[in-house]
Coordinates of C-alpha atoms in Angstrom, one line a residue:
M1 CA 66.7 -158.7 140.7
K2 CA 65.3 -155.4 141.9
A3 CA 66.3 -156.2 145.5
R4 CA 69.9 -156.9 144.3
W5 CA 70.1 -153.6 142.4
R6 CA 68.7 -151.7 145.5
R7 CA 71.5 -153.2 147.6
V8 CA 74.1 -152.2 145.1
L9 CA 72.7 -148.6 144.7
V10 CA 72.6 -148.0 148.4
L11 CA 76.2 -148.9 149.0
P12 CA 77.8 -145.6 147.6
P13 CA 75.6 -143.3 149.8
L14 CA 76.2 -145.4 152.8
A15 CA 79.9 -145.3 152.2
A16 CA 79.7 -141.5 151.9
I17 CA 77.8 -141.2 155.1
L18 CA 80.3 -143.4 156.9
S19 CA 83.2 -141.4 155.6
V20 CA 81.6 -138.2 156.8
L21 CA 81.0 -139.7 160.3
I22 CA 84.6 -140.9 160.6
W23 CA 85.9 -137.6 159.4
G24 CA 83.7 -135.8 162.0
Y25 CA 84.7 -138.1 164.9
T26 CA 88.4 -137.8 164.2
G27 CA 88.0 -134.0 164.5
L28 CA 86.4 -134.1 167.9
P29 CA 88.5 -132.6 170.8
D30 CA 90.3 -135.0 173.1
F31 CA 88.7 -136.2 176.3
G32 CA 89.0 -133.6 179.0
A33 CA 89.7 -130.8 176.6
R34 CA 88.4 -127.3 177.4
I35 CA 84.7 -127.2 176.8
G36 CA 84.5 -123.5 175.8
E37 CA 83.2 -120.3 177.3
Y38 CA 79.6 -121.3 177.2
G39 CA 80.2 -124.5 179.1
R40 CA 82.3 -122.7 181.7
L41 CA 79.6 -120.1 182.3
I42 CA 77.0 -122.9 182.7
N43 CA 79.2 -124.8 185.2
Q44 CA 79.7 -121.6 187.2
N45 CA 76.2 -120.2 187.3
A46 CA 73.6 -122.9 186.6
Q47 CA 73.3 -124.2 190.2
G48 CA 73.1 -120.8 191.7
Q49 CA 70.7 -119.4 189.2
R50 CA 68.4 -122.3 188.7
H51 CA 69.1 -124.6 191.7
I52 CA 69.7 -127.5 189.4
T53 CA 72.5 -130.1 189.8
N54 CA 72.2 -131.6 186.3
F55 CA 73.5 -128.8 184.1
V56 CA 72.7 -130.5 180.9
T57 CA 69.0 -130.5 181.8
A58 CA 69.3 -126.9 182.9
V59 CA 70.5 -126.0 179.4
M60 CA 67.8 -128.2 177.7
F61 CA 64.8 -127.0 179.7
D62 CA 65.8 -123.5 180.7
Y63 CA 68.6 -121.7 179.0
R64 CA 67.7 -123.3 175.7
G65 CA 64.1 -124.2 176.4
M66 CA 62.9 -122.9 173.1
D67 CA 65.2 -125.1 171.1
T68 CA 64.0 -128.1 173.1
M69 CA 60.4 -127.2 172.4
I70 CA 61.2 -127.2 168.7
E71 CA 62.9 -130.5 168.9
E72 CA 59.9 -131.9 170.7
F73 CA 57.6 -130.7 168.0
I74 CA 59.8 -132.2 165.4
L75 CA 59.3 -135.6 167.0
F76 CA 55.6 -134.9 167.4
T77 CA 55.2 -134.0 163.7
A78 CA 57.3 -137.0 162.5
V79 CA 55.2 -139.4 164.6
M80 CA 51.9 -137.9 163.3
G81 CA 53.1 -138.2 159.7
L82 CA 54.0 -141.8 160.3
V83 CA 50.6 -142.5 161.9
L84 CA 48.7 -140.9 159.1
L85 CA 50.6 -142.8 156.4
L86 CA 50.4 -146.2 158.0
R87 CA 46.8 -146.0 159.2
S88 CA 45.6 -144.9 155.8
S89 CA 47.4 -147.8 154.1
R90 CA 45.6 -150.3 156.4
E91 CA 42.1 -149.0 155.9
A92 CA 41.3 -151.5 153.1
A93 CA 43.0 -154.5 154.8
T94 CA 41.2 -157.8 154.4
G95 CA 41.9 -161.4 155.1
R96 CA 43.6 -163.1 158.1
P97 CA 46.6 -161.6 160.0
P98 CA 49.8 -163.6 160.3
P99 CA 50.2 -165.6 163.5
D100 CA 51.5 -163.4 166.4
N101 CA 51.3 -165.8 169.4
V102 CA 54.2 -166.0 171.8
T103 CA 55.2 -169.6 172.0
S104 CA 58.4 -169.4 174.1
D105 CA 57.9 -169.7 177.8
A106 CA 61.3 -168.0 178.3
V107 CA 60.4 -165.0 176.2
R108 CA 57.0 -164.6 178.1
T109 CA 58.7 -164.9 181.5
V110 CA 61.7 -162.7 180.9
G111 CA 59.6 -160.1 179.0
G112 CA 56.9 -160.1 181.6
V113 CA 59.4 -159.5 184.4
L114 CA 61.5 -156.9 182.6
A115 CA 58.6 -154.8 181.2
P116 CA 57.6 -153.2 184.6
V117 CA 61.2 -152.9 185.6
L118 CA 62.1 -151.0 182.4
L119 CA 58.9 -148.8 182.8
L120 CA 59.8 -147.9 186.4
F121 CA 63.5 -147.3 185.5
G122 CA 62.3 -144.9 182.7
L123 CA 60.0 -143.1 185.2
W124 CA 62.9 -142.8 187.6
V125 CA 65.2 -141.3 184.9
I126 CA 62.5 -138.7 184.1
S127 CA 61.8 -137.9 187.7
F128 CA 65.4 -137.3 188.7
G129 CA 66.5 -135.9 185.3
Y130 CA 67.3 -132.5 186.7
I131 CA 69.2 -133.9 189.8
T132 CA 71.2 -136.8 188.3
P133 CA 72.1 -137.7 184.7
G134 CA 68.9 -138.4 182.7
G135 CA 65.9 -136.4 181.7
G136 CA 62.5 -136.5 179.9
F137 CA 63.9 -137.6 176.5
Q138 CA 66.1 -140.4 177.8
G139 CA 63.5 -141.6 180.3
G140 CA 60.7 -141.5 177.8
V141 CA 62.6 -143.8 175.5
L142 CA 63.3 -146.2 178.3
A143 CA 59.7 -146.2 179.6
S144 CA 58.4 -146.9 176.1
G145 CA 60.7 -149.9 175.9
G146 CA 58.6 -151.5 178.7
A147 CA 55.6 -151.3 176.4
L148 CA 57.6 -153.0 173.6
L149 CA 58.5 -155.8 175.9
L150 CA 54.8 -156.3 176.6
W151 CA 54.3 -157.1 172.9
L152 CA 57.3 -159.5 173.0
A153 CA 55.9 -161.2 176.1
G154 CA 52.2 -161.2 175.4
G155 CA 51.7 -160.8 171.7
H156 CA 49.7 -158.3 169.7
R157 CA 46.3 -158.7 171.5
Q158 CA 47.8 -157.9 174.9
F159 CA 49.7 -154.9 173.6
R160 CA 46.6 -153.4 171.9
R161 CA 44.6 -153.7 175.1
L162 CA 47.3 -152.0 177.2
A163 CA 48.2 -149.4 174.7
P164 CA 45.0 -148.2 173.0
T165 CA 45.4 -145.8 170.1
T166 CA 43.1 -143.1 171.4
L167 CA 45.0 -142.9 174.7
L168 CA 48.3 -142.7 173.0
D169 CA 47.2 -140.0 170.6
A170 CA 45.8 -137.9 173.4
T171 CA 48.8 -138.4 175.6
E172 CA 51.3 -137.4 173.0
G173 CA 49.3 -134.3 172.2
L174 CA 48.9 -133.5 175.9
G175 CA 52.7 -133.7 176.5
A176 CA 53.4 -131.3 173.6
A177 CA 50.6 -128.9 174.6
A178 CA 51.8 -128.9 178.3
Y179 CA 55.3 -127.7 177.2
V180 CA 53.7 -124.8 175.4
A181 CA 51.3 -124.0 178.2
L182 CA 54.2 -123.9 180.7
G183 CA 55.9 -121.4 178.3
F184 CA 53.0 -119.1 178.6
L185 CA 53.5 -118.9 182.4
G186 CA 56.4 -116.6 181.7
L187 CA 54.1 -114.3 179.7
T188 CA 51.5 -114.2 182.4
A189 CA 54.2 -113.1 184.8
G190 CA 55.2 -110.3 182.5
A191 CA 58.4 -112.0 181.4
A192 CA 59.5 -113.7 178.2
F193 CA 58.1 -117.0 176.9
L194 CA 59.4 -120.0 178.8
T195 CA 60.9 -117.8 181.5
N196 CA 61.5 -119.8 184.7
T197 CA 58.8 -118.3 187.0
L198 CA 58.0 -121.1 189.5
P199 CA 59.8 -121.3 192.9
L200 CA 63.3 -122.8 192.5
G201 CA 63.3 -124.8 195.7
S202 CA 66.5 -126.4 197.1
A203 CA 69.1 -127.8 194.8
G204 CA 69.4 -131.6 194.8
T205 CA 65.8 -132.2 195.7
L206 CA 62.8 -133.0 193.5
A207 CA 61.3 -129.7 194.5
S208 CA 63.9 -127.7 192.7
G209 CA 64.5 -126.1 189.3
G210 CA 61.2 -124.2 189.0
T211 CA 59.6 -124.8 185.6
T212 CA 62.5 -127.0 184.5
A213 CA 61.0 -129.9 186.5
A214 CA 57.5 -129.5 184.8
L215 CA 59.0 -129.1 181.3
N216 CA 61.1 -132.2 181.9
W217 CA 58.0 -134.2 182.7
A218 CA 56.1 -132.7 179.7
A219 CA 58.8 -133.9 177.4
G220 CA 59.0 -137.3 179.1
V221 CA 55.2 -137.8 178.6
E222 CA 55.4 -136.7 175.0
V223 CA 58.4 -138.8 174.1
T224 CA 57.0 -141.9 175.9
A225 CA 53.7 -141.7 174.0
A226 CA 55.5 -140.9 170.7
F227 CA 57.7 -144.0 170.8
V228 CA 54.9 -146.3 172.0
L229 CA 52.9 -145.0 169.0
I230 CA 55.7 -145.8 166.7
Y231 CA 56.0 -149.3 168.1
R232 CA 52.2 -149.8 167.8
E233 CA 52.0 -148.6 164.2
F234 CA 54.8 -150.8 163.0
I235 CA 53.4 -153.8 165.0
E236 CA 50.0 -153.1 163.4
E237 CA 51.7 -153.0 160.0
Y238 CA 53.3 -156.3 160.7
T239 CA 50.1 -158.0 161.9
Q240 CA 47.8 -156.6 159.3
P241 CA 46.2 -159.2 156.9
S242 CA 48.9 -160.8 154.8
D243 CA 47.0 -160.6 151.5
A244 CA 46.5 -156.9 152.0
R245 CA 50.3 -156.5 152.4
A246 CA 50.8 -158.5 149.3
D247 CA 48.5 -156.2 147.3
Q248 CA 50.4 -153.1 148.4

């Protein structure tokens, strides 16, 4: 009965959200419309000023690098909150966990083959994120998907061994801290925080963009670790002892 009422009560807010989304999408400019003065200035000057061929990445990790740092710490804080809540709820777990064995040969084979492919593709998207479409955020999500496929292909035990909690916690913190540390390079050079102070290199090569390349990698590391942490915590929640879940 409670579940039925929950479904009924959730329909009005979902309908309201859907209406707002439809209203917002119908108000978007047509494809190919003028992108505004800011976009025109970025298109004209980004490659010459920053030696970057992906202007979206130039905006994210250079012209608006502070905004991106705040977004990264929003993700960091959200994941840490999730970790603290779920880990504390599992401290008193007892009993036997539900079965988590992969019984399908097809799932094991396909997942085992695709996991390294998705991981390498994510690393490629991060590496070339300031040259071609991509970047640290997009590549981090793709790379973390490889870890999720490891669970689908090998089960919980394999996933825990390849994605230890201590390593994930440290890696996420390291990625967030590296972004801030790179920002202080500008201060040491007598400029503003997050000022691009490293050599810009040649546009279209991996040795281009100055601090943009390093910030892109810092974000990629943090996002990858954050999403793998999310997967791990929810998988741990699923595989915790069934009688402990029932008590909660």
